[in-house]
Structure formats: structure tokens, C-alpha cells
Coordinates of C-alpha atoms and ligand atoms in Angstrom, one line a residue:
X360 CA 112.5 86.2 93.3
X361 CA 112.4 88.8 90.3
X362 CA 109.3 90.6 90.6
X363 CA 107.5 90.6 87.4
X364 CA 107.3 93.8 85.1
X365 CA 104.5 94.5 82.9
X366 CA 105.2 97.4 80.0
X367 CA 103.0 100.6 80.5
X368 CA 101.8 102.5 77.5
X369 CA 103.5 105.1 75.9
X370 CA 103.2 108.5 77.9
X371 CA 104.1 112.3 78.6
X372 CA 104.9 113.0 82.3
X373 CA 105.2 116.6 83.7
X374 CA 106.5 116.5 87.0
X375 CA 105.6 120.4 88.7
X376 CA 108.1 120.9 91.5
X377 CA 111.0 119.0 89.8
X378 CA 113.5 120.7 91.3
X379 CA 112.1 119.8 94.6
X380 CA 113.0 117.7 97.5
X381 CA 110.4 115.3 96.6
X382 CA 110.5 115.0 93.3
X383 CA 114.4 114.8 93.2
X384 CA 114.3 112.4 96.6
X385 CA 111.7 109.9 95.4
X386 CA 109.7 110.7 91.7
X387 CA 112.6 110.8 89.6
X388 CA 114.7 108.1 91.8
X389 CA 111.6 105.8 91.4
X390 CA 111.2 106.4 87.4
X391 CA 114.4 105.8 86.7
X392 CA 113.9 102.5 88.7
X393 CA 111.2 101.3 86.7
X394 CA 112.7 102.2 83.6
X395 CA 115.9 99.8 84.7
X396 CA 113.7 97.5 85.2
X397 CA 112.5 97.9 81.6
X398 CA 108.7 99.3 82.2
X399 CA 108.6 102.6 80.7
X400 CA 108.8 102.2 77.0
X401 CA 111.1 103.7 74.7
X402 CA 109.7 107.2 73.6
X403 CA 108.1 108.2 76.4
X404 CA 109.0 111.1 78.0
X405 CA 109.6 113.0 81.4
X406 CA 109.3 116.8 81.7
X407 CA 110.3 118.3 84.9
X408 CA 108.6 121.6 85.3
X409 CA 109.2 124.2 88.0
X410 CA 109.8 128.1 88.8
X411 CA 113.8 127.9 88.8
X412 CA 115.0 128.9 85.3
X413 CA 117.6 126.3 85.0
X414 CA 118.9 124.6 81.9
X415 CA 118.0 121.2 81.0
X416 CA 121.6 120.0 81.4
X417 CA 121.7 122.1 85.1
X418 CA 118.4 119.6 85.4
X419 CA 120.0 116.5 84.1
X420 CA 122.8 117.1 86.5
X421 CA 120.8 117.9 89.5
X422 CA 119.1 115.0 88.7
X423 CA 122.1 112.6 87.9
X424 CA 123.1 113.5 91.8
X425 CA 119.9 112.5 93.4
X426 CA 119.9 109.2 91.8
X427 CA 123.5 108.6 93.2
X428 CA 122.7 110.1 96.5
X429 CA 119.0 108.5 97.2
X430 CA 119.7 105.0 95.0
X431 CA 121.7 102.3 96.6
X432 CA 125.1 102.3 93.6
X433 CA 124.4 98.5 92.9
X434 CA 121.4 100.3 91.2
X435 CA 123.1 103.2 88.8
X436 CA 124.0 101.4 86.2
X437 CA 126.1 104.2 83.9
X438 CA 124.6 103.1 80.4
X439 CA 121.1 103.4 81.9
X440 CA 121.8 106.5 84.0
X441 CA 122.4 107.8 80.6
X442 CA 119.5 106.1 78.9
X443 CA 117.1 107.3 81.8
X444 CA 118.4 111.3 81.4
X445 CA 118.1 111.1 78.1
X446 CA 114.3 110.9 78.1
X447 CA 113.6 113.9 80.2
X448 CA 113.5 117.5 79.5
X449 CA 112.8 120.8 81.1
X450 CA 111.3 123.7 81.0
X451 CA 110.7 126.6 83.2
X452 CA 107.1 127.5 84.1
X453 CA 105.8 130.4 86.1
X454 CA 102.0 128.5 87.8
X455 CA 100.2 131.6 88.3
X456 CA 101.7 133.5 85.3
X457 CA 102.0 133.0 81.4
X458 CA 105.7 132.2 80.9
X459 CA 106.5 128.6 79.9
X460 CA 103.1 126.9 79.3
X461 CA 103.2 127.6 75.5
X462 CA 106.6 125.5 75.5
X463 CA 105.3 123.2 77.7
X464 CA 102.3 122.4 74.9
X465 CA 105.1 122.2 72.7
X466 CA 107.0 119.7 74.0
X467 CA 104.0 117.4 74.4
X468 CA 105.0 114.0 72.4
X469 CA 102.0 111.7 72.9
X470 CA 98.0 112.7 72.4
X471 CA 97.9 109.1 74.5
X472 CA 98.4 109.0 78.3
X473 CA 99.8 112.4 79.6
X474 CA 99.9 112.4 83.2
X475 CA 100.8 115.6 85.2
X476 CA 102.2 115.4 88.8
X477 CA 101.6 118.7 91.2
X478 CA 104.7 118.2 93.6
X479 CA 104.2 121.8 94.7
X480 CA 102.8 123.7 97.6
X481 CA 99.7 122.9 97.9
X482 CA 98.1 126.6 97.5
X483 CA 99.6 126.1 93.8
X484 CA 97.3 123.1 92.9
X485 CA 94.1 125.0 91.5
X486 CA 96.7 127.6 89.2
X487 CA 97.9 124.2 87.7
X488 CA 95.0 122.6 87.2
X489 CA 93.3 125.9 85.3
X490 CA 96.5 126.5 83.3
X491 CA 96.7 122.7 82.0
X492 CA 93.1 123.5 81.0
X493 CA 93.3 126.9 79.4
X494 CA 96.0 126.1 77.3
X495 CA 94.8 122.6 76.5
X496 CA 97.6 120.6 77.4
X497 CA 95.6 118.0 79.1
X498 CA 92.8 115.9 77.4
X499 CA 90.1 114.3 78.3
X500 CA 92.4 111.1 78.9
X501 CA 94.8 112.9 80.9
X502 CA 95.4 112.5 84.7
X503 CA 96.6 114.6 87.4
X504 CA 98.5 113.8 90.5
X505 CA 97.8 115.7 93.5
X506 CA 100.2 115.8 96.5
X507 CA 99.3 115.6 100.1
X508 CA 98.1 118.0 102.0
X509 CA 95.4 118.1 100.6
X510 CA 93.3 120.5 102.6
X511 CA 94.2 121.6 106.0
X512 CA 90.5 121.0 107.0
X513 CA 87.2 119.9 105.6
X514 CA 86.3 123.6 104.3
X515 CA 89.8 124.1 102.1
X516 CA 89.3 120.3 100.9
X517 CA 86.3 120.9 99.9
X518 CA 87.2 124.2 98.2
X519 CA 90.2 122.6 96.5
X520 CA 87.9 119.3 95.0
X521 CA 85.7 122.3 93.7
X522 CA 88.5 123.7 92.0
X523 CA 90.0 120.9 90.8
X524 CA 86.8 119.5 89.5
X525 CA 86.3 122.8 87.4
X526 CA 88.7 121.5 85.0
X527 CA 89.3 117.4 85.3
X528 CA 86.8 114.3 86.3
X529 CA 86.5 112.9 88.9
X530 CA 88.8 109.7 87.2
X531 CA 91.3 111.9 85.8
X532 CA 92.3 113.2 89.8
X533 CA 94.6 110.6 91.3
X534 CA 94.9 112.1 95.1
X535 CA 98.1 110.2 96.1
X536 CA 98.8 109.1 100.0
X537 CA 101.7 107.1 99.7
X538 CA 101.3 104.7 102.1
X539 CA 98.5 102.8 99.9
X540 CA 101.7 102.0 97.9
X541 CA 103.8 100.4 100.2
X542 CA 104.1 96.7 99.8
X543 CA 102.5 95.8 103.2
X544 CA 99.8 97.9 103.1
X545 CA 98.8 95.8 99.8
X546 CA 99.3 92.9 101.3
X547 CA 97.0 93.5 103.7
X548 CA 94.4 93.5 101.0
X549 CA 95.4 90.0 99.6
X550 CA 96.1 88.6 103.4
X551 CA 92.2 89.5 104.4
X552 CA 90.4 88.8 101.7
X553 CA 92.4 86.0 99.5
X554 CA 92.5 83.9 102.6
X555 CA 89.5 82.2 104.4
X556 CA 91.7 81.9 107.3
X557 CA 90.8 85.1 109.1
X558 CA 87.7 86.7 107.9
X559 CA 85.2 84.2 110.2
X560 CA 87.5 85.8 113.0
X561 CA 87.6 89.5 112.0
X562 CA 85.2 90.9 114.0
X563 CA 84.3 92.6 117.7
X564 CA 83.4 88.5 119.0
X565 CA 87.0 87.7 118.7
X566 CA 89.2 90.5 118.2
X567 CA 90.0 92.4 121.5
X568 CA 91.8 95.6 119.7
X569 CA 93.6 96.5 117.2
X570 CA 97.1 98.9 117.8
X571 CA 98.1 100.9 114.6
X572 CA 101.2 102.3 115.1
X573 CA 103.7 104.5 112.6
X574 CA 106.4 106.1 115.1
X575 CA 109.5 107.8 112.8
X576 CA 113.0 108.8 114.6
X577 CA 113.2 111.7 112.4
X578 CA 111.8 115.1 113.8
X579 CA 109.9 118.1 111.5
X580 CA 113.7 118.4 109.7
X581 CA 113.8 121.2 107.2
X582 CA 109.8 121.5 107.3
X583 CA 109.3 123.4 110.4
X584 CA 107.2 126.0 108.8
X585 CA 104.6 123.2 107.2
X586 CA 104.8 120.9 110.4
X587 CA 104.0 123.8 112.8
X588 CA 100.7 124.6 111.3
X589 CA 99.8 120.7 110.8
X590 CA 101.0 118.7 113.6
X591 CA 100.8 115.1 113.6
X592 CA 97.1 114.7 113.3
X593 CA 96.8 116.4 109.8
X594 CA 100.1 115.4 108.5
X595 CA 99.6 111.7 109.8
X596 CA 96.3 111.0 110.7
X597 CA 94.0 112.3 108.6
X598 CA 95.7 110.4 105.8
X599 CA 98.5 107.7 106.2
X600 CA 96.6 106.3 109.8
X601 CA 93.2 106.8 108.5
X602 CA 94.1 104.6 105.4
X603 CA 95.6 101.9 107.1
X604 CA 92.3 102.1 109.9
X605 CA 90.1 101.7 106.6
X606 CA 92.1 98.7 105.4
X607 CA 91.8 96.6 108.1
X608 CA 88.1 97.6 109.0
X609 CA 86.0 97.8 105.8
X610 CA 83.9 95.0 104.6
X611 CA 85.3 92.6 101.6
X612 CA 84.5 95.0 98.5
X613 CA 82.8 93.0 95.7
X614 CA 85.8 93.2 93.6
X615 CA 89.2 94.9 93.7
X616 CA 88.5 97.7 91.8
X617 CA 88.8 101.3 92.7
X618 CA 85.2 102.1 93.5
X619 CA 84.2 99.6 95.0
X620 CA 87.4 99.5 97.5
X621 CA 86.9 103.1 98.4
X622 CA 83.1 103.0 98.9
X623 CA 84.3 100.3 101.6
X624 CA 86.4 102.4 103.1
X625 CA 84.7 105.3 102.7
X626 CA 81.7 103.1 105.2
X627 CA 84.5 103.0 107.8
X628 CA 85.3 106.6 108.1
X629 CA 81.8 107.4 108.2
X630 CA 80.7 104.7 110.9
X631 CA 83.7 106.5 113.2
X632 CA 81.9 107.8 116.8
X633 CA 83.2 111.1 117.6
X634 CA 86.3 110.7 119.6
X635 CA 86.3 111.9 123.3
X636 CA 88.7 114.3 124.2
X637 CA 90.0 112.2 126.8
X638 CA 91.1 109.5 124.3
X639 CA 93.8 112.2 122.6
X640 CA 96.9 112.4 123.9
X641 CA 99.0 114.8 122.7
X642 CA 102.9 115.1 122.3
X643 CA 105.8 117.2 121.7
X644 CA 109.4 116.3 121.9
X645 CA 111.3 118.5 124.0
X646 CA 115.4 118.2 124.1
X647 CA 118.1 119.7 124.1
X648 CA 118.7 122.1 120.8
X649 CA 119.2 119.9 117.8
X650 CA 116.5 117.7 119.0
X651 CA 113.9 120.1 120.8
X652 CA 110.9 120.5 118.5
X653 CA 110.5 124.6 119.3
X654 CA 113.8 125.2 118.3
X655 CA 113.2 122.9 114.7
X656 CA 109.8 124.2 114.0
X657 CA 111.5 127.8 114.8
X658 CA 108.6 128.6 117.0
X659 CA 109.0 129.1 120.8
X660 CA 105.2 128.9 121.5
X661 CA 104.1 126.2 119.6
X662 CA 101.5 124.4 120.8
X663 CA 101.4 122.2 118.0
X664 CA 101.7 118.3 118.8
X665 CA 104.6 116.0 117.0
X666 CA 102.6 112.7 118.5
X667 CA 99.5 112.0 119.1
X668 CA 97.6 108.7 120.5
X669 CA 93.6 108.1 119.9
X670 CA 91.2 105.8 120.7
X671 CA 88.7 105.2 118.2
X672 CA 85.5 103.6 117.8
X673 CA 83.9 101.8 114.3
X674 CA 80.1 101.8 115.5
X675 CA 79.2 99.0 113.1
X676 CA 77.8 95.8 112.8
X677 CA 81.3 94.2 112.7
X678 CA 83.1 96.4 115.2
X679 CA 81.0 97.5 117.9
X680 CA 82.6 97.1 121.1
X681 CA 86.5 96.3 119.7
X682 CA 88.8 99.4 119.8
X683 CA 91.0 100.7 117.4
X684 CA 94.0 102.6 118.8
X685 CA 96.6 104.5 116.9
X686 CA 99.8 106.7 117.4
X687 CA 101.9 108.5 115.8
X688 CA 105.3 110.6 116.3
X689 CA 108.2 111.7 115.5
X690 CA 111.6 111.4 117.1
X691 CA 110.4 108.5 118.5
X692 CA 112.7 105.1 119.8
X693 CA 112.6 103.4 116.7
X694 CA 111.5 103.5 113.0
X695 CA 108.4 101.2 113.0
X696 CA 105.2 101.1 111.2
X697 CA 103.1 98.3 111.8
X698 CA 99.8 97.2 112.3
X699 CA 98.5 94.6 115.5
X700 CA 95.5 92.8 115.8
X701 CA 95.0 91.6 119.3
X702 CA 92.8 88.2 119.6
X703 CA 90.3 87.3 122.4
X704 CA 91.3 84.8 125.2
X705 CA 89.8 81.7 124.5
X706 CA 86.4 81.2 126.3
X707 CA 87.7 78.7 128.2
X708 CA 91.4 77.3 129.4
X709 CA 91.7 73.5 129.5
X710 CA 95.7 73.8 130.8
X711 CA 95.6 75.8 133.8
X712 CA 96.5 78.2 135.9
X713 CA 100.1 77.2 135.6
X714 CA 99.6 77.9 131.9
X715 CA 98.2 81.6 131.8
X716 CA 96.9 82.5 128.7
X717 CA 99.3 84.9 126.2
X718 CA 96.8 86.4 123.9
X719 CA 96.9 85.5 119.7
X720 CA 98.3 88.5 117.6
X721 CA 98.5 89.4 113.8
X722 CA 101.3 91.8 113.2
X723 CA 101.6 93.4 109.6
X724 CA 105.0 95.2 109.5
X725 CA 104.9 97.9 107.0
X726 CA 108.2 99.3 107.8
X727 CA 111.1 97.8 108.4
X728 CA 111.2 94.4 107.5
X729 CA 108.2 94.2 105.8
X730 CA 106.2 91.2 106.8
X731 CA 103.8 89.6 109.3
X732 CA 104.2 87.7 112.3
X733 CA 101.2 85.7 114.0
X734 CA 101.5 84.8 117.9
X735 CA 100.1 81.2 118.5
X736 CA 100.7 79.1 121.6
X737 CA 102.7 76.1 121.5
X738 CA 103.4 73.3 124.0
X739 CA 107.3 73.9 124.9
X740 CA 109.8 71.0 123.7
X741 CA 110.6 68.3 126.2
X742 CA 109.5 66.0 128.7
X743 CA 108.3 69.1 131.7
X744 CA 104.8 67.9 131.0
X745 CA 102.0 70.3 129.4
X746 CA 103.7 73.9 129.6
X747 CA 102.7 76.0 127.4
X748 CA 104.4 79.2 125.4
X749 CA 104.0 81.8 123.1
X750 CA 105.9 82.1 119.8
X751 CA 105.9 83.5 116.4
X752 CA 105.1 82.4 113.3
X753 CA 107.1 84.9 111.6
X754 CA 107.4 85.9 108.2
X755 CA 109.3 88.2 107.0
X756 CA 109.0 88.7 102.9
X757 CA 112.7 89.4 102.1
X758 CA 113.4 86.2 103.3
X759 CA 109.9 84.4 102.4
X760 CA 110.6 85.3 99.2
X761 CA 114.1 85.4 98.5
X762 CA 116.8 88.4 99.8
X763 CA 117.0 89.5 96.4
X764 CA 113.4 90.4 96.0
X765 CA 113.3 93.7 94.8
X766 CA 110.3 96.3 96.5
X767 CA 109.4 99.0 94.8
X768 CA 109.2 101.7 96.8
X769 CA 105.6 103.4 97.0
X770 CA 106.1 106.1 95.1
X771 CA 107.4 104.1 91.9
X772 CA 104.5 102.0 92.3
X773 CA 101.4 104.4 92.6
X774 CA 103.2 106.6 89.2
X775 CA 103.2 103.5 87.3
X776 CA 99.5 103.1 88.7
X777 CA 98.7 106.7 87.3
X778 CA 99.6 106.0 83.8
X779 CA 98.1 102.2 83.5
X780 CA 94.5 104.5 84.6
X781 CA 94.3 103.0 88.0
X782 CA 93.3 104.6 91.0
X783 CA 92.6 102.3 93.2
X784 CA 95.3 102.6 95.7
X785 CA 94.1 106.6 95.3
X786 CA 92.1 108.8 97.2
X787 CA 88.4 110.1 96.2
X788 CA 87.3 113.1 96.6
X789 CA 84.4 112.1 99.0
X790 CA 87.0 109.9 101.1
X791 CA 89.2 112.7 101.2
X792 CA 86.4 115.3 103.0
X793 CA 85.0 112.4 105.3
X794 CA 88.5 112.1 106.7
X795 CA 88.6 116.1 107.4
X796 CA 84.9 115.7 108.6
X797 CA 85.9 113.6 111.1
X798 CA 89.8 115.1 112.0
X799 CA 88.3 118.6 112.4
X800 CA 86.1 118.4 115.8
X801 CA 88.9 116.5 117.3
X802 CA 91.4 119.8 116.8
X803 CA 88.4 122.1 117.1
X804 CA 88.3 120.8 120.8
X805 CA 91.9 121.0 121.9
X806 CA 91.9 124.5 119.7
X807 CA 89.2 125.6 121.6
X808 CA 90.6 124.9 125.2
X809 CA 94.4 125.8 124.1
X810 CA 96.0 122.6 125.3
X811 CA 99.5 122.4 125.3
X812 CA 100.8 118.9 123.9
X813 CA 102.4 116.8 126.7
X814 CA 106.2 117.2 127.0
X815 CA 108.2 113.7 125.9
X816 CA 112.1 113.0 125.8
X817 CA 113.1 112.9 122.0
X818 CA 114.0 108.9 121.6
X819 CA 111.3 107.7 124.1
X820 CA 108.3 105.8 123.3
X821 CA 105.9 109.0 123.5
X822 CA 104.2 110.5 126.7
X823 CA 103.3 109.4 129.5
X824 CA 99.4 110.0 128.6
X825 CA 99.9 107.5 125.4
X826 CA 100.7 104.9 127.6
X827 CA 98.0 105.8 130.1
X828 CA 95.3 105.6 127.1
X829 CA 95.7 102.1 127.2
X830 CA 96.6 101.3 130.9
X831 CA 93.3 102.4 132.1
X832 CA 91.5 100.0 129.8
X833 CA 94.0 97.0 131.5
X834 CA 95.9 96.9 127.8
X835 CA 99.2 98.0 126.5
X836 CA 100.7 99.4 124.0
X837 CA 103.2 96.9 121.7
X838 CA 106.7 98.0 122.8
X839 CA 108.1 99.8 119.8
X840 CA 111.7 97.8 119.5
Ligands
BG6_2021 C1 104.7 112.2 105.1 C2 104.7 113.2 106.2 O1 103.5 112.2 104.4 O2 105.0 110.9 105.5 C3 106.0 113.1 106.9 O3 104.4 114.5 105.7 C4 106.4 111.7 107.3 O4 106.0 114.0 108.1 C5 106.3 110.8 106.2 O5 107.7 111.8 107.8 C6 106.5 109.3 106.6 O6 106.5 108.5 105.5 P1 107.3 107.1 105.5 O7 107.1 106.5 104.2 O8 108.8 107.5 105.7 O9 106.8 106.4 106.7

């Protein structure tokens, strides 16, 4: 199935940081993908910006190399490779000085939709926001793209909205957290609340728990430094978990528009209890060298955790009394984001004990295989009498749809989101702080008594304590295959 493609407007795109691992692994890999696919219109125009004074045909061919290393080759076709480089441009910019933001104004094609993506470190984000201002390259129309962290805690995020709203509204700040573009995570939208099927059953009276889980195989990589002084709970929790925890507990919104989907979710994160300490568990992966997270972050004392498991609780109307656990880690078993929503046992079994009951799941894979799978009992074929089993209804959306259905990844999607003016699948400033408001007394309290993260064998499933979290409340965790 050919997914369908709707033309943006005409528009100026700065990418800051274009020399960078992200822009070169996923921005410009995903533009040129929507403009294979025929979405970006002819005139419109890419300008990477960053510190290294390189020429724009050392840029072109920097960039020429990412698309071949990060893009499947079925996708590089040569006449639109060319077409693709031939719409960006370059130009050197010092952030905190003056050099290169006169250019920059000068190479500004369209008054119309000029977006302006910080793919820098973070501490850089205010400098570009003042400088787009002062030299008025960025209208009143004109959006900007912020990069994640944002904020290490609540105080710093609330210091950088400040900033950032010294110079741009409130709808012109598109805070991006990836994971509200991937596929499933959309889905999960149109599964809930295009369906009648579920929402009579989305609630504490018949959902047991739900089990978010994003485990990675990759460790901190080439990001020690950052990684040390985050740790999974700020790098993962306070955004990419805390998202996916808001999709699947907030209240239908009115419409699907972006304030009224993040006042829902905004209501979640502010009906979350204060979390115990004994519902964190804490990891680190501990190997042998290439694999032993103090010799990757490059510090022998770190205390910072690479997993961690918590036990939450929405004190609402809807979901008093039903649990929501999450983990997180890296160097894990297996690549595998999903989300699992656990059923109640019936009230009452008419098949006996012979027939125990296996309890009803919803599974939303995010990552691989994107789809969902739905447990159900079934009477097994065959004349044995009534026995009963458990099997899935399983759909998976490459095949649902057709092998040749083409994804785009998150990034490609939320850009092309930024210059139609959407920003739903965005972060608002208030959402942003009521995450931190809530991450911050859960580190405070580990901080505080200077717990050391529990040791776990790189390629496991996480600690010991992670699996204990759920033991002692008689549940388990979903194996992670
Ligand atoms: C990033 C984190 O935001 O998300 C990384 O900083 C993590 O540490 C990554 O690896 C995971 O994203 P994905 O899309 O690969 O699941």
C-alpha cells in the first residue's frame, strides 16, 4: 500500500548542527526521503548551519555519504540524490558570536514558512533563539525546533521556556520527542479513540496493569559524557516513557488537535502519586570492557543508572487502583519497544479448573515489527472436549497492509509536521515542566541517599530488582524476546 503524500508549502529550513550526528543520521536522510517521495516542493530550500567552516560542496559530500550509509540503496536513486543536494546550502555560523548570521539572512528565499531546527547542545538553544531574533531572520510565522534534552531538571526547563519565550510564541516552539512520531505511537491514538471496542473497558474495573517497556541492545556508544550526567530516567523517562504513559492514560480529547491533546495529557502527568522509592529499581550494565558501562561512560564511579523500572500510580477517576509499570535500558536482550495492557480475569469461570484462566492482553509494538497483537481465549481444535487456549490475534502492519508499505521514520514525519504549523505530536511548554516536576523527587531521593544502581549482565533482561518489582505484587514482567 503507497502511503499517501500531501505537498507542503514552500519553505526555508535551517538545520543548526548540520554537520552533526543527528542531523546527518536522521534530518537530512529523512528530507531527502520526503522529497523522493515528492512532498517538498520545488524551490524550497535546506540550509545546514553549524560551527565547522566547511564548503558547501565538503557539505554536499558529507551529506551525499550519510544518505548512502543511513538509507537502505533501493532508496538513493542518483537523479534524485542530485535533485535533493541541489536544494541545500551552507553556511558557517558562530551561535554565540556575530560571524555568519548576516549570510544567513541573506540566503533566506521565502518570507512564507521558515522553520529553524536547533540540533545542537542544548546549552546553545537560548544563543539561537536571540540571534534569529536580533537579526530578524525569523518572523512572526516562523517556527523553531528544539531538541531533546530539554532541561536536565524542572529549574533549567523552566529557565530555558523563559528564554525561549523571550523571542518566539508559544506556537512557533515545536519541542520535538521523537517517539510521538513513530507510526505506533500514532496508532495508538486512532486504535483508542476511533474504535468503540475498547474505551467501555479502559479503565481500573477491567484493566489489571499496564507494562510499558522500551529496552535497546545498544549501550551509551559515543555519548558517554551526556549519558553519565542523565541516566535513563532523564534521557528516557522523563520524555519518550512519559509520552507513551500519557497516550494510553489520558481521557478522549474533544478533538485531535494540538491543545486539546496535550491538555489531556498534561491531566495525566499531573494526577501521577509520587513514586515510592521502593518501586525504582535501578541498573547498570556491568561486563567485560567493550560492554561494561564505566569503561563507555569513561567514568569508574558512576553511579548513574543505564535501566531503570517504576511503578507508577494515575490517582484518577479512571485509574485508581490499576498500575502502570515501565522500564527502560540499555544493552538489554533484545530491541523491543512496546506497550501491554493486561485485562482482568473474568468475574467468573464457567469451564473449570481444568481450564485455568490466561489473562486478555493488548500489545502495541512500537519497535520492531510495528503492530498489535490481542490475547483472546479460544476453544482448541478437535474432538478433546471443552479445552481451552490462549492465542493471538496478531497484527502486524507490514503485512496488514502490504510488505511494501513504506513508514516514515519519526523524524521525517514530525519535520514535515513543523512546516504544515502542526504541533500536535509536540511538546508544550507546561507539559514539558510537569514531566521534570514529577522526574525530579524521584532522583532527588536516590541522589540524596547515594544509591549505587544494581549491577546487571549486558544482554540480560535487567536486574534482579526489576523483576522483583513485579513478583511481589504476584505479576510479571512480559519476557522481552
Ligand atoms: C534518544 C535517547 O532520545 O532515544 C537515546 O537519547 C536512545 O539514548 C534513543 O537510544 C532511542 O530511540 P529509538 O527511536 O531508537 O528507540
Amino acid at each position: 500500500m503507497v502511503a499517501r503524500v500531501i505537498p507542503v508549502d514552500l519553505f526555508d529550513l535551517v538545520i543548526f548542527g548540520a554537520t552533526g550526528d543527528l542531523a546527518q543520521r536522521k534530518i537530512l536522510p529523512g528530507l531527502y526521503r520526503r522529497w523522493k517521495e515528492g512532498q517538498i516542493p520545488e524551490g524550497s530550500t535546506i540550509i545546514g548551519a553549524a560551527r565547522s567552516d566547511v564548503t558547501l560542496d565538503e557539505f554536499l559530500s558529507t551529506t551525499k555519504s550519510a544518505l548512502q550509509k543511513y538509507l537502505p540503496a533501493k532508496e538513493l536513486d542518483s537523479d534524485k540524490v542530485a535533485g535533493f543536494l541541489a536544494m541545500l546550502d551552507y553556511v558557517p555560523i558562530d551561535a554565540r558570536g556575530t560571524d555568519g548570521w548576516q549570510e544567513l539572512a541573506a540566503r533566506m528565499r521565502t518570507d512564507k514558512v521558515r522553520a529553524f531546527y536547533f540540533s545542537v547542545a542544548p546549552a546553545l538553544f537560548g544563543d539561537l533563539a536571540q540571534r534569529l531574533h536580533d537579526h530578524a531572520i525569523a518572523h512572526r510565522q516562523s517556527r523553531i525546533v528544539v531538541e531533546k534534552p530539554f532541561g536536565h531538571d524542572l529549574a533549567s526547563a523552566r529557565a530555558l521556556n523563559a528564554t525561549l519565550a523571550a523571542y518566539f510564541h508559544e506556537d512557533q516552539i515545536y519541542r520535538i520527542d521523537h517517539y510521538l512520531g513513530k507510526e505506533t505511537v500514532q496508532n495508538l491514538m486512532a486504535v483508542r479513540f476511533a474504535n468503540i471496542l475498547f474505551e467501555p473497558l479502559w479503565n481500573a474495573q477491567y484493566v489489571d496493569h499496564v507494562q510499558i517497556t522500551v529496552a535497546e541492545t545498544v549501550g551509551v556508544e559515543g555519548r558517554g559524557e551526556y549519558y553519565d550526567h542523565s541516566g535513563a530516567m532523564r534521557d528516557m523517562v522523563q520524555n519518550h516513557l512519559m509520552q507513551l504513559l500519557c497516550l494510553i492514560a489520558m481521557e478522549p480529547p474533544h478533538h485531535f488537535d494540538p491543545d486539546a491533546m496535550r491538555d489531556e495529557k498534561l491531566k495525566v502527568i499531573r494526577a501521577l502519586d509520587p513514586v515510592s522509592a521502593a518501586d525504582v529499581v535501578r541498573g547498570q550494565y556491568r561486563g567485560t570492557d567493550g560492554d561494561d558501562y564505566l569503561a563507555e561512560s569513561g567514568n569508574p564511579d558512576s553511579r548513574t543508572e543505564s535501566f531503570v523500572a517504576l511503578k507508577l500510580h494515575v490517582s484518577n477517576w479512571r485509574w485508581k487502583g490499576t498500575p502502570f509499570y515501565l522500564r527502560t535500558g540499555k544493552r538489554l536482550k533484545s530491541r523491543v519497544s512496546e506497550i501491554a495492557v493486561i485485562f482482568k480475569e473474568p468475574p467468573h469461570s464457567i469451564f473449570g479448573a481444568e481450564n485455568p484462566w490466561r489473562e486478555n492482553v493488548l500489545v502495541i509494538r512500537l519497535q520492531p515489527d510495528e503492530g498489535m497483537d490481542l490475547r483472546v481465549m479460544i476453544k482448541e481444535p478437535g474432538p478433546g472436549g471443552m479445552r481451552l487456549k490462549d492465542v493471538a490475534l496478531d497484527m502486524s502492519f507490514a503485512e496488514a497492509l502490504g510488505d511494501d508499505l513504506d513508514i516514515p521514520d519519526a523524524y521525517e514525519r514530525l519535520i514535515m509536521d513543523v512546516i504544515r504549523g502542526n504541533q500536535t505530536l509536540f511538546m508544550r511548554g507546561d507539559e514539558v515542566e510537569a514531566a521534570w516536576a514529577w522526574v525530579d523527587p524521584v532522583i532527588a531521593v536516590w541522589q540524596a541517599r547515594g544509591d549505587t544502581p544494581e549491577p546487571y549482565e549486558p544482554g540480560s533482561t535487567g536486574p534482579e530488582g526489576a523483576l522483583m518489582l513485579l513478583h511481589k505484587d504476584g505479576r510479571r514482567w512480559r519476557e522481552v524476546r
